[in-house]
Coordinates of C-alpha atoms in Angstrom, one line a residue:
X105 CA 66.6 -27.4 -23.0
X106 CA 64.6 -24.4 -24.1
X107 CA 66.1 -21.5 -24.1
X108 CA 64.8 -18.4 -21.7
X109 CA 63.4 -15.7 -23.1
X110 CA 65.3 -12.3 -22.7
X111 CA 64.5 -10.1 -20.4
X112 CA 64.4 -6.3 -21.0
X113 CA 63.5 -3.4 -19.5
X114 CA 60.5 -1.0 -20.3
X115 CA 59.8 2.0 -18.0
X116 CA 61.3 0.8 -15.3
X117 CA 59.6 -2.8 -15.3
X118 CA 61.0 -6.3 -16.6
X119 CA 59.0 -8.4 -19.0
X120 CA 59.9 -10.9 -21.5
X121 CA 61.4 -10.2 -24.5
X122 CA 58.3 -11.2 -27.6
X123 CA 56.0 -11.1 -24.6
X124 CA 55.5 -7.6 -23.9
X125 CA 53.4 -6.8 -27.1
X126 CA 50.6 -9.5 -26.3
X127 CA 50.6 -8.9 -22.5
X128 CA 49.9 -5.3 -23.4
X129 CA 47.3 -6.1 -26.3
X130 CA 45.5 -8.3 -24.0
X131 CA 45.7 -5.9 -21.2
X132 CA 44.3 -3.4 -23.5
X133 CA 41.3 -5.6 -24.7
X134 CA 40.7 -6.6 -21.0
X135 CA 40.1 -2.6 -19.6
X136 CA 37.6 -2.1 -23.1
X137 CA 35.9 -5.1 -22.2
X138 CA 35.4 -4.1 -18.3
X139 CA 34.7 -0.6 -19.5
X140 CA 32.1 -2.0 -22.0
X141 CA 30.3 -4.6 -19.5
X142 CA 30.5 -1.6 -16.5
X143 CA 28.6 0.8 -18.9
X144 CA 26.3 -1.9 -20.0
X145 CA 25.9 -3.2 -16.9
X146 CA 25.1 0.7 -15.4
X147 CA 22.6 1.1 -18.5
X148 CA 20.8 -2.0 -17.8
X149 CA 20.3 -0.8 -14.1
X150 CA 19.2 2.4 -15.1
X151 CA 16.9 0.5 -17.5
X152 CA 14.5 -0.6 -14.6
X153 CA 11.9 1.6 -13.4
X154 CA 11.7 4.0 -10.6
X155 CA 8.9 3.5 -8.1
X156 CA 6.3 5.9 -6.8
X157 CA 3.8 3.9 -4.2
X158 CA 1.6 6.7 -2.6
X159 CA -0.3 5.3 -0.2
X160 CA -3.6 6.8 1.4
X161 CA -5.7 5.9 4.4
X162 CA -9.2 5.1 4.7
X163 CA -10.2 5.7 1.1
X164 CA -13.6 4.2 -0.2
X165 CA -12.8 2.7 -3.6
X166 CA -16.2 3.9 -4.5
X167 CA -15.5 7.5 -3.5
X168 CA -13.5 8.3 -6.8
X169 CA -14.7 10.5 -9.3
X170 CA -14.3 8.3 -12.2
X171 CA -16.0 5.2 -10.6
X172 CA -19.2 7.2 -11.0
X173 CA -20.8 6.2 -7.9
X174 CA -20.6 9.1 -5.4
X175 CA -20.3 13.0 -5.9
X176 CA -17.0 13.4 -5.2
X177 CA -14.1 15.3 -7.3
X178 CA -10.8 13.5 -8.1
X179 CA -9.8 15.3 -11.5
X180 CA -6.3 14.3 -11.4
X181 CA -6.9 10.2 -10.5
X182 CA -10.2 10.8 -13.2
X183 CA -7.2 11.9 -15.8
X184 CA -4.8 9.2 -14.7
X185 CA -7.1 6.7 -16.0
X186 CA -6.9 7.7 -19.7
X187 CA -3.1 6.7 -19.5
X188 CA -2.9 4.3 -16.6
X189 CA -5.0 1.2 -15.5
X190 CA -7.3 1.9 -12.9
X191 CA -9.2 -1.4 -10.6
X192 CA -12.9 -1.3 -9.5
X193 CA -12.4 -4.6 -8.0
X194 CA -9.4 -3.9 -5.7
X195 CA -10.2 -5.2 -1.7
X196 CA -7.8 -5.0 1.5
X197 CA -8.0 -8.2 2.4
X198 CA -7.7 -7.1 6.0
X199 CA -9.2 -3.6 5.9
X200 CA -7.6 -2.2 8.5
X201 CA -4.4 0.2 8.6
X202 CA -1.1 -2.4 10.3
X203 CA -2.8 -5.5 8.7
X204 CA -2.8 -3.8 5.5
X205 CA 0.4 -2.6 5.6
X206 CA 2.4 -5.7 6.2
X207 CA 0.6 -7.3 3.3
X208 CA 1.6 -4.4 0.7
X209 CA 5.1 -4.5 2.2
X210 CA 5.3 -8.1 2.7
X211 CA 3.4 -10.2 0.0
X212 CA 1.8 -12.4 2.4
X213 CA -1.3 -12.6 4.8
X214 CA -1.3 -11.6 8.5
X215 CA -1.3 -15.0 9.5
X216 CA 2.2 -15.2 8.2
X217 CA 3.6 -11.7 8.7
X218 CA 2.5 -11.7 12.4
X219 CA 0.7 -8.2 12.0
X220 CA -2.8 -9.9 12.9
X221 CA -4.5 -6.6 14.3
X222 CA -3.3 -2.7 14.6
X223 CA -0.1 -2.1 16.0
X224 CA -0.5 -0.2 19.6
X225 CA 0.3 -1.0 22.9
X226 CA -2.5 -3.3 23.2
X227 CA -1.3 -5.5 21.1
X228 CA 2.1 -5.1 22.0
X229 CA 2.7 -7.9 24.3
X230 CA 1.4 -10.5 21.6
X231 CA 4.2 -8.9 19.7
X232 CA 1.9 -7.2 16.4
X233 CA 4.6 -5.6 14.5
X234 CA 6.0 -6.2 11.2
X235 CA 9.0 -8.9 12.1
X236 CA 12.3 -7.7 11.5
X237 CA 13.2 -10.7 9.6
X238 CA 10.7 -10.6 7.1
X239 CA 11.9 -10.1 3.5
X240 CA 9.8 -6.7 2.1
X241 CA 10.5 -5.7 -1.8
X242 CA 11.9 -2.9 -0.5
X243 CA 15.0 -5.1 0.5
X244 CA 15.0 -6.6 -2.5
X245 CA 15.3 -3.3 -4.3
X246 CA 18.1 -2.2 -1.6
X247 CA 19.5 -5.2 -2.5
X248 CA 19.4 -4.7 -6.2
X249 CA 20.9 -1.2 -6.2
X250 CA 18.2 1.2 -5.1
X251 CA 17.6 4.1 -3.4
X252 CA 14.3 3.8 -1.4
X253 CA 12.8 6.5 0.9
X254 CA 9.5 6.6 2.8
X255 CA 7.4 9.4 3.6
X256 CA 4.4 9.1 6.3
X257 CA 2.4 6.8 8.2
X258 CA 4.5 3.7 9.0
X259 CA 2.1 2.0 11.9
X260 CA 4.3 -1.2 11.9
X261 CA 5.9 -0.4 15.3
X262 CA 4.7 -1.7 18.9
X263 CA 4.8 1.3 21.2
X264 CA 6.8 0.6 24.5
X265 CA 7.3 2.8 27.7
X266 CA 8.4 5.2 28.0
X267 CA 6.3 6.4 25.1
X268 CA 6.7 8.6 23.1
X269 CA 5.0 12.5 24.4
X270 CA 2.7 12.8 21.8
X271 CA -1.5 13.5 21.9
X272 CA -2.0 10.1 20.4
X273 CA -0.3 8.4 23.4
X274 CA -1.9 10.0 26.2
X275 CA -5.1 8.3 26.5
X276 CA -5.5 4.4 27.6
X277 CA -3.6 2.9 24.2
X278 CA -0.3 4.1 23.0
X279 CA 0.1 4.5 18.9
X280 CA 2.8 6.4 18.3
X281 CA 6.6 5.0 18.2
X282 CA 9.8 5.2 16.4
X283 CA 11.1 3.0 13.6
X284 CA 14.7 2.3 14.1
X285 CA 17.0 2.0 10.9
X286 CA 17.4 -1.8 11.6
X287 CA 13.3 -2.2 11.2
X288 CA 13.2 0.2 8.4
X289 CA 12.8 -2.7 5.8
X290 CA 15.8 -1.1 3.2
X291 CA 14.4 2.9 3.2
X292 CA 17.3 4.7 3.3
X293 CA 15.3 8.0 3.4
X294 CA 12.8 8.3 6.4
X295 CA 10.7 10.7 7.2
X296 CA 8.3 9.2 9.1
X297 CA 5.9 8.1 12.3
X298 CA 4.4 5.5 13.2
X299 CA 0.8 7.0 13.3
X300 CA -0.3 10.2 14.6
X301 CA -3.6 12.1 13.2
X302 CA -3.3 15.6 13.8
X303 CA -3.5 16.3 10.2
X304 CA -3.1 19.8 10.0
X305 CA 0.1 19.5 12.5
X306 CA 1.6 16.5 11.6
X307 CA 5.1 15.1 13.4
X308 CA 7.9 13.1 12.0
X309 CA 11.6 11.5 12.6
X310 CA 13.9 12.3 9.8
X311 CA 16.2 10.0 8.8
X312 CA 19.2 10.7 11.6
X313 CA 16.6 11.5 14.6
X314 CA 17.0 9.5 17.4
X315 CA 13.4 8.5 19.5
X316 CA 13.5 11.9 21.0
X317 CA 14.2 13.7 18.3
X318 CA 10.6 14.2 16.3
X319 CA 9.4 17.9 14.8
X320 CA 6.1 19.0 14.2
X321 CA 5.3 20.7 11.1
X322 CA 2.7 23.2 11.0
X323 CA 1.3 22.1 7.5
X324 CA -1.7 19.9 6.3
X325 CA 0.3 16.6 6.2
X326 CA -0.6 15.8 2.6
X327 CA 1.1 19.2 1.2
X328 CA 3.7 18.9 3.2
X329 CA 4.8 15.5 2.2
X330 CA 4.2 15.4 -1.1
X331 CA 6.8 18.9 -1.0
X332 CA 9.0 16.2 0.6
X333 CA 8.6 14.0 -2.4
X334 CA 9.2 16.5 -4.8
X335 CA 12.1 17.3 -3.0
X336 CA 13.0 13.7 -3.1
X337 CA 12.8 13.9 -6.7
X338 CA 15.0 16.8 -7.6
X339 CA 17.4 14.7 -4.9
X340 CA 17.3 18.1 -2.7
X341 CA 20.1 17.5 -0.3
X342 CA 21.8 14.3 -1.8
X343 CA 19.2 12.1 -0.2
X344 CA 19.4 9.6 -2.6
X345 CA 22.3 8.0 -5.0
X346 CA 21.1 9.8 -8.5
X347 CA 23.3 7.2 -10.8
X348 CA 20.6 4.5 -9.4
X349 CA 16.8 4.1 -9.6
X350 CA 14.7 5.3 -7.2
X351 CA 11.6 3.5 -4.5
X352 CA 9.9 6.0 -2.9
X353 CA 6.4 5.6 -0.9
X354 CA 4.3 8.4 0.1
X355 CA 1.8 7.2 2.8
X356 CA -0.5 9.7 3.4
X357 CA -2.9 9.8 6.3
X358 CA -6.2 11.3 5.1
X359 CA -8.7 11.2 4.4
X360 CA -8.2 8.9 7.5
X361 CA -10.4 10.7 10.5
X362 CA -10.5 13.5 11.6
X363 CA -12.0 15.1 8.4
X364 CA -12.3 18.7 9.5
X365 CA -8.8 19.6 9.8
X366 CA -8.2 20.2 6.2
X367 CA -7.5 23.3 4.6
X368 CA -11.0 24.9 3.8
X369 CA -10.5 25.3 -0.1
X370 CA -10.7 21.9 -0.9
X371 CA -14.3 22.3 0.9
X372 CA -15.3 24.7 -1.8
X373 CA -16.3 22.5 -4.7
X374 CA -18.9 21.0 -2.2
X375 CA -20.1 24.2 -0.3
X376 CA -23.4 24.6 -2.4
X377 CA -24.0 20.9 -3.5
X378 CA -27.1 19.7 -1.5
X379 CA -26.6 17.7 1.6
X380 CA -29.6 15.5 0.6
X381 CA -28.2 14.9 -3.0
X382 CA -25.1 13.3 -0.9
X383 CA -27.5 11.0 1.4
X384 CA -29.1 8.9 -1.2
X385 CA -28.0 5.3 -0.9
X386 CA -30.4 3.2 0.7
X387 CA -27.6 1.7 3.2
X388 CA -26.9 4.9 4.8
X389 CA -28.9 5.1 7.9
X390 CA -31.7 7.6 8.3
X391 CA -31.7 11.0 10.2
X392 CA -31.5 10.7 13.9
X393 CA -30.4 8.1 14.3
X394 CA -26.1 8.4 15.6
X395 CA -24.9 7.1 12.4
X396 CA -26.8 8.4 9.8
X397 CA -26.4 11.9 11.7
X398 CA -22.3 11.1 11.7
X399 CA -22.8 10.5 8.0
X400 CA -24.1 13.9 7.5
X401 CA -21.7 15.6 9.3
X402 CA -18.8 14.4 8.0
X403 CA -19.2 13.4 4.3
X404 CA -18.5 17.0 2.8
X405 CA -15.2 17.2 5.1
X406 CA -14.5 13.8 3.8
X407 CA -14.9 14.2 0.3
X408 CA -12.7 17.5 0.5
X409 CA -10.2 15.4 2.4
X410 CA -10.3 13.0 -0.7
X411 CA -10.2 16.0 -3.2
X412 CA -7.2 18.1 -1.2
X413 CA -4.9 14.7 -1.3
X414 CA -6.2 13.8 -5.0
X415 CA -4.1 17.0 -5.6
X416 CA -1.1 16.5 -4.1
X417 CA -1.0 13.1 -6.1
X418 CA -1.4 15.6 -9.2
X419 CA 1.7 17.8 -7.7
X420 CA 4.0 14.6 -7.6
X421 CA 3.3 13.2 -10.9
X422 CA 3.5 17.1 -12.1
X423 CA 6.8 17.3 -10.3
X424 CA 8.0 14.0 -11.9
X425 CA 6.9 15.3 -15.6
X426 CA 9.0 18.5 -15.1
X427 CA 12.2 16.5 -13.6
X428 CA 11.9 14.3 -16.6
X429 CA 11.3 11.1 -14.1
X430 CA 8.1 10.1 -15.2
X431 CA 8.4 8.1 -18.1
X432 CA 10.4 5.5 -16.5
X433 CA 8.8 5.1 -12.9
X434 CA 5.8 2.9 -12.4
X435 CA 3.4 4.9 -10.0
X436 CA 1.0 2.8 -8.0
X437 CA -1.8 4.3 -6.1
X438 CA -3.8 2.8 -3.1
X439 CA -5.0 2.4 0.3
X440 CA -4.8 0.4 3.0
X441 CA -8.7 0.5 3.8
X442 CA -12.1 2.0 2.8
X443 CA -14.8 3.7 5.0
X444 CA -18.3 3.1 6.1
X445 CA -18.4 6.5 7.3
X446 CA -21.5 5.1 8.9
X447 CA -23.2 2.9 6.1
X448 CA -24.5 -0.2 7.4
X449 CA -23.8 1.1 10.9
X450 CA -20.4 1.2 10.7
X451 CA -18.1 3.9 12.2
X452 CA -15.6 3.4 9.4
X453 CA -13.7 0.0 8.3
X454 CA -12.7 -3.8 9.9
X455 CA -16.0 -4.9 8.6
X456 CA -17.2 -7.3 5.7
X457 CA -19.1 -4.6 3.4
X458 CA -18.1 -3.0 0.4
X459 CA -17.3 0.2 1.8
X460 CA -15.1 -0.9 4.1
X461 CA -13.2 -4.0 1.4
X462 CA -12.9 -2.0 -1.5
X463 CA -9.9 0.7 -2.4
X464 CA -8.6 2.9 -4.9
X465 CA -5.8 1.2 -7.4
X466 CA -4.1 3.1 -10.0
X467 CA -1.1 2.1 -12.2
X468 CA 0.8 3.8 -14.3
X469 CA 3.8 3.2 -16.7
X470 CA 3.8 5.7 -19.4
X471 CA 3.8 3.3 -22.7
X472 CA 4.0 0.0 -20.7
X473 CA 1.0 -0.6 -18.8
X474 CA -2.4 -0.6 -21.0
X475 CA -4.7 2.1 -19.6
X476 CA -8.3 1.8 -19.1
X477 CA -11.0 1.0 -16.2
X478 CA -10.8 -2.8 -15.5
X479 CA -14.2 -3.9 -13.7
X480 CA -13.0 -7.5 -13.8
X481 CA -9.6 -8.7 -12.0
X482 CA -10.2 -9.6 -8.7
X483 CA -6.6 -8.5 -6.6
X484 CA -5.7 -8.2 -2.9
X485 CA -2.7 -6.4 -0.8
X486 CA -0.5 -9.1 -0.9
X487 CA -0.5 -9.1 -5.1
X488 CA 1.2 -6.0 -4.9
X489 CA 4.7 -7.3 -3.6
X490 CA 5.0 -9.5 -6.8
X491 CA 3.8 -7.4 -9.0
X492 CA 6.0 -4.6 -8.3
X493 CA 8.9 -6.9 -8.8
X494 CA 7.9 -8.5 -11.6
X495 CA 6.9 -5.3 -13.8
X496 CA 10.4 -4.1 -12.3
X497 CA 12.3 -6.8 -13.9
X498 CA 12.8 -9.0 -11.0
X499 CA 10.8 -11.5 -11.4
X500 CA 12.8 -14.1 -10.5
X501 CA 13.7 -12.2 -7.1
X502 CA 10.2 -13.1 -5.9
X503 CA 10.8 -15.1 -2.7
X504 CA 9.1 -18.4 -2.0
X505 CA 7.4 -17.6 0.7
X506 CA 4.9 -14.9 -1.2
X507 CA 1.4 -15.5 -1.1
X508 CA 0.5 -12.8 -3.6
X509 CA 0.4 -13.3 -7.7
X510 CA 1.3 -11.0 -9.6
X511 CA -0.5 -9.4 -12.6
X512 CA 2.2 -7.7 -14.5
X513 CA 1.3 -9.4 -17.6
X514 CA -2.5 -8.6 -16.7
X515 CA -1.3 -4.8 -16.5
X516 CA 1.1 -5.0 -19.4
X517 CA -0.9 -6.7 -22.2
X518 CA -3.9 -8.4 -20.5
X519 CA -3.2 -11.7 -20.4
X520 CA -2.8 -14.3 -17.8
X521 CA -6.0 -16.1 -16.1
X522 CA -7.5 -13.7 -13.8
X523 CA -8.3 -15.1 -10.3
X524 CA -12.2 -16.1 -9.6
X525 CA -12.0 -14.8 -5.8
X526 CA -10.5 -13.0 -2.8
X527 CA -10.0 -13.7 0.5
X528 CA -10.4 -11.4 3.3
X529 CA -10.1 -11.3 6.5
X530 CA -10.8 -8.9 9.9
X531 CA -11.5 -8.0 13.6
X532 CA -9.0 -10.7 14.9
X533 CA -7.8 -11.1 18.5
X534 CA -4.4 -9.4 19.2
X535 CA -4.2 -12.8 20.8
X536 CA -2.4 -16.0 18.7
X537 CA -4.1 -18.3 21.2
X538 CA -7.7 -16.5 20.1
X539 CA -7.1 -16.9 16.2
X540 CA -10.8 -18.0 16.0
X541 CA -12.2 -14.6 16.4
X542 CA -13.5 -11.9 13.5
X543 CA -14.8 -12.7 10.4
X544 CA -13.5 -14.5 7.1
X545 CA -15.1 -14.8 4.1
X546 CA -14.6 -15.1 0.1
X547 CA -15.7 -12.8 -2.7
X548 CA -16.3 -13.2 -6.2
X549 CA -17.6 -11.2 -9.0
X550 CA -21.1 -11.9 -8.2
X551 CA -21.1 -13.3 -4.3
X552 CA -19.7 -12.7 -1.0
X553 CA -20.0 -14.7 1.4
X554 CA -18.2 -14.0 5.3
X555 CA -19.0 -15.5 8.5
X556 CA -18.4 -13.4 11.5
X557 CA -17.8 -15.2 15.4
X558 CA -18.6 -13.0 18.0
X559 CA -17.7 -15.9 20.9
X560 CA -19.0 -19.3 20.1
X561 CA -21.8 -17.6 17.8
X562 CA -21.3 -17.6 13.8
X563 CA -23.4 -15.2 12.0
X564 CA -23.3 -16.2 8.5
X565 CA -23.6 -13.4 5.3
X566 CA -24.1 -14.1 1.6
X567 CA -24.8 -11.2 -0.6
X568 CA -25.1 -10.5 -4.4
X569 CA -23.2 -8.2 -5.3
X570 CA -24.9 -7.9 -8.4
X571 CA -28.4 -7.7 -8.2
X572 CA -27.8 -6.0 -4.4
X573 CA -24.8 -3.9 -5.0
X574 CA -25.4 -1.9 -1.3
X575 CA -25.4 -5.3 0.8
X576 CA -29.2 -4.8 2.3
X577 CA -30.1 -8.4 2.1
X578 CA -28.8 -11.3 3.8
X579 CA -29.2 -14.6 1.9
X580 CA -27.6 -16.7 3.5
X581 CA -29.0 -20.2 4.1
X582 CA -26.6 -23.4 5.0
X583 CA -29.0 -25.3 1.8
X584 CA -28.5 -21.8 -0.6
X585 CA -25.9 -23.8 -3.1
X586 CA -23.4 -20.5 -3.0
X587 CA -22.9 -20.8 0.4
X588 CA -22.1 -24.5 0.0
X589 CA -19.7 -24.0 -3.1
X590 CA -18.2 -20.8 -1.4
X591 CA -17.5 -22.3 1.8
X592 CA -15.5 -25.0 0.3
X593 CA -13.0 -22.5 -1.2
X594 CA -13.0 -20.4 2.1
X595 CA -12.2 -23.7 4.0
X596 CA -9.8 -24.4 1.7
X597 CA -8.2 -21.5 1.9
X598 CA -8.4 -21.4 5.9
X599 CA -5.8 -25.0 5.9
X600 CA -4.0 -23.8 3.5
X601 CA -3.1 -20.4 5.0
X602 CA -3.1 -22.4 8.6
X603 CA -6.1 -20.8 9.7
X604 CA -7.2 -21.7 13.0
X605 CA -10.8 -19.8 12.0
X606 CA -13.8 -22.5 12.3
X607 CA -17.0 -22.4 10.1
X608 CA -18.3 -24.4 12.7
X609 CA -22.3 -23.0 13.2
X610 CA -23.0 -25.6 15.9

């Protein structure tokens, strides 16, 4: 029988007698090891990117200094483009403010998120709101370690009663409501509302209020949220856990309407330009009539709108440059909709044209994404949820259930087949039961063609975009071979996206 090994004391502790040296060696290895993988570990999450998503509303992709098309000033997007990747194709496939939102959130299509017109208390009882349940990147990233925050314009919510006591809730729809922490989608920072468009006295919950416990500011929104960014930055007050990467959108409201409430200096650059050098595309209508005097009222005011927030996005990026954030956070720049502004006869978006479809897109990743103007790739809303994750190293995070594709390896060293169309999408019953209603339609590089129901008519539109870049004539004819190829795909789409729309002209 083997003998037992002798015991001995050491510090007040018994071990075994020939024992004690390896237990101790292999203790020793085992704390360097953890110590080593924990650091590792720690550097590779520091290794992914921060996030910056600033997020306008109701910006024409077309009114952007560097797209060359309209006489507007953006000097700090114009200078982004030299080091970031800026789209001229980019479309809200729903252009219109809650629809849009739940795709960039969500990665899929209002059909499947729920959000199938603007949130208000209209809508309400067919319950329009972003669900609850539905997986947003921004969970992902809370559930990978980060600290997300969200500044601005929400408009996921469904007011209820009482609502809220505020200007936008007084008339025959309620807009405005709080976001409680359980709906807030992984943000731990909020400083927020739902919507609310007194720009130049803008209201907000922090993160703690309760539903009564808003504050106005008496600040141009823009400034005084991207002040809040910057604060979120320098992590003023411990907002956010500094050891781990940051997500932080900054959703600003204009140039959303009303335009004259910005502060008058970003007016000056446009004080002496000409109105009728502004009025020269042929789809603006003429004088006298009530949209063509609408568009000369307001397009100075707008374009200073577009020019005050184009320098607030100059003050972040500025802010992460001096805080030394900037070279490791991916900053993506869009908006949920564009603006007729009263082209084509249109107030402002939910409509098939260009105006209306097409929005700024900026990326940047200082030494990572390739920089330039890209005229080509075709991208929607919903590509932004897997892009986001898959430039951010989390590829394989990407739920199922994502409708979007991502185009990091498009943004990082331009490969990967580029999609041939969009779909898009608008003016839809709050009503599940009246899913046929509003227009779909498809868009490629050269064609667009939409179909519009207003009750058991369908108005049919084909336009090329090519050779009629302002959309002033209708070709569409059921024997034009476009409209029969580009139905196909838009049928397609409509059974594969369960899409109770019919292209039914009888």
């Amino acid at each position: 029988m083997a003998a037992s090994p002798e015991r001995i004391k050491h510090n007040g502790s018994t071990t075994r007698k020939g024992v004690f040296p390896l237990a101790i060696t292999l203790g020793t290895l085992l704390m360097v090891f953890s110590a080593f993988f924990w650091d590792e570990g720690r550097a590779n999450q520091q290794k992914h990117p921060n996030i910056l998503v600033i997020f306008t509303d109701q910006w024409s992709g077309r009114a952007l200094g560097y797209v060359g098309r309209e006489k507007v000033q953006t000097p700090n997007l114009d200078g982004l483009t030299k080091e970031g990747l800026a789209l001229t194709q980019m479309v809200s496939n729903y252009p219109v403010c809650s629809p849009a939102r739940a795709m960039l959130l969500t990665g899929t299509y209002p059909l499947e998120n729920k959000v199938i017109s603007n949130a208000n208390s209209n809508s309400a009882p067919f319950g329009v709101e972003l669900p609850t349940d539905m997986v947003c990147w921004s969970d992902i990233l809370k559930a990978k370690g980060y600290s997300n925050g969200y500044i601005g314009k929400w408009h996921l919510e469904a007011p209820y009663q009482p609502y809220i006591p505020t200007s936008n809730n007084e008339g025959n729809t309620a807009w405005n409501e709080w976001t409680p922490p359980a709906r807030r989608h992984g943000f731990d920072f909020w400083y927020a509302y739902n919507t609310y468009d007194q720009h130049d006295r803008p209201m907000y919950w922090d993160t703690k209020a309760t539903r009564d416990e808003f504050h106005y500011v008496d600040q141009w929104g823009p400034e005084h949220e991207a002040e809040k960014a910057i604060d979120y930055f320098t992590n003023k007050g411990g907002v956010r856990n500094a050891e781990n990467p940051f997500a932080l959108v900054v959703s600003i409201n204009p140039p959303h309407s009303p335009y004259n409430t910005m502060p008058k200096k970003y007016l000056e650059p446009y004080k002496d330009i000409p109105l009728d050098s502004l009025v020269t595309e042929p789809n603006i209508p003429p004088a006298g009539t009530r949209m063509g005097d609408m568009y000369r009222k307001d397009i100075k005011n707008y374009y200073a709108n577009i020019t005050g927030v184009d320098a607030q996005i100059g003050r972040m990026i500025s802010a992460l440059k001096d805080n030394g954030l900037l070279e490791n956070t991916i900053v993506l720049i869009t908006a949920d909709h564009g603006n007729c502004l009263g082209k084509h006869d249109e107030v402002s978006k939910n409509n098939i044209y260009e105006e209306s479809l097409l929005v700024p897109f900026l990326v940047y990743w200082k030494g990572k994404i390739r920089p330039g103007i890209d005229r080509e790739l075709l991208a929607g809303m919903p590509d932004i949820f897997p892009t986001l994750l898959d430039l951010a190293g989390f590829k394989n995070d990407i739920p199922k259930s994502v409708q979007g594709v991502s185009h990091a390896s498009y943004f990082l060293e331009r490969e990967g087949r580029l999609p041939q169309e969009q779909f898009i999408m608008g003016s839809i019953s709050s009503d599940p039961a009246r899913i046929n209603s509003g227009f779909r339609g498809v868009r490629t590089q050269r064609y667009k063609l939409a179909y519009l129901r207003n009750g058991k008519k369908l108005q049919g539109y084909l336009f090329d975009l090519k050779a009629d870049p302002y959309e002033m004539n209708n070709l569409y004819r059921t024997s034009q071979p476009e409209v029969g190829r580009l139905k196909g795909r838009l049928q397609d789409w409509l059974v594969k996206t369960k899409d109770g729309f019919v292209l039914d002209e009888g």
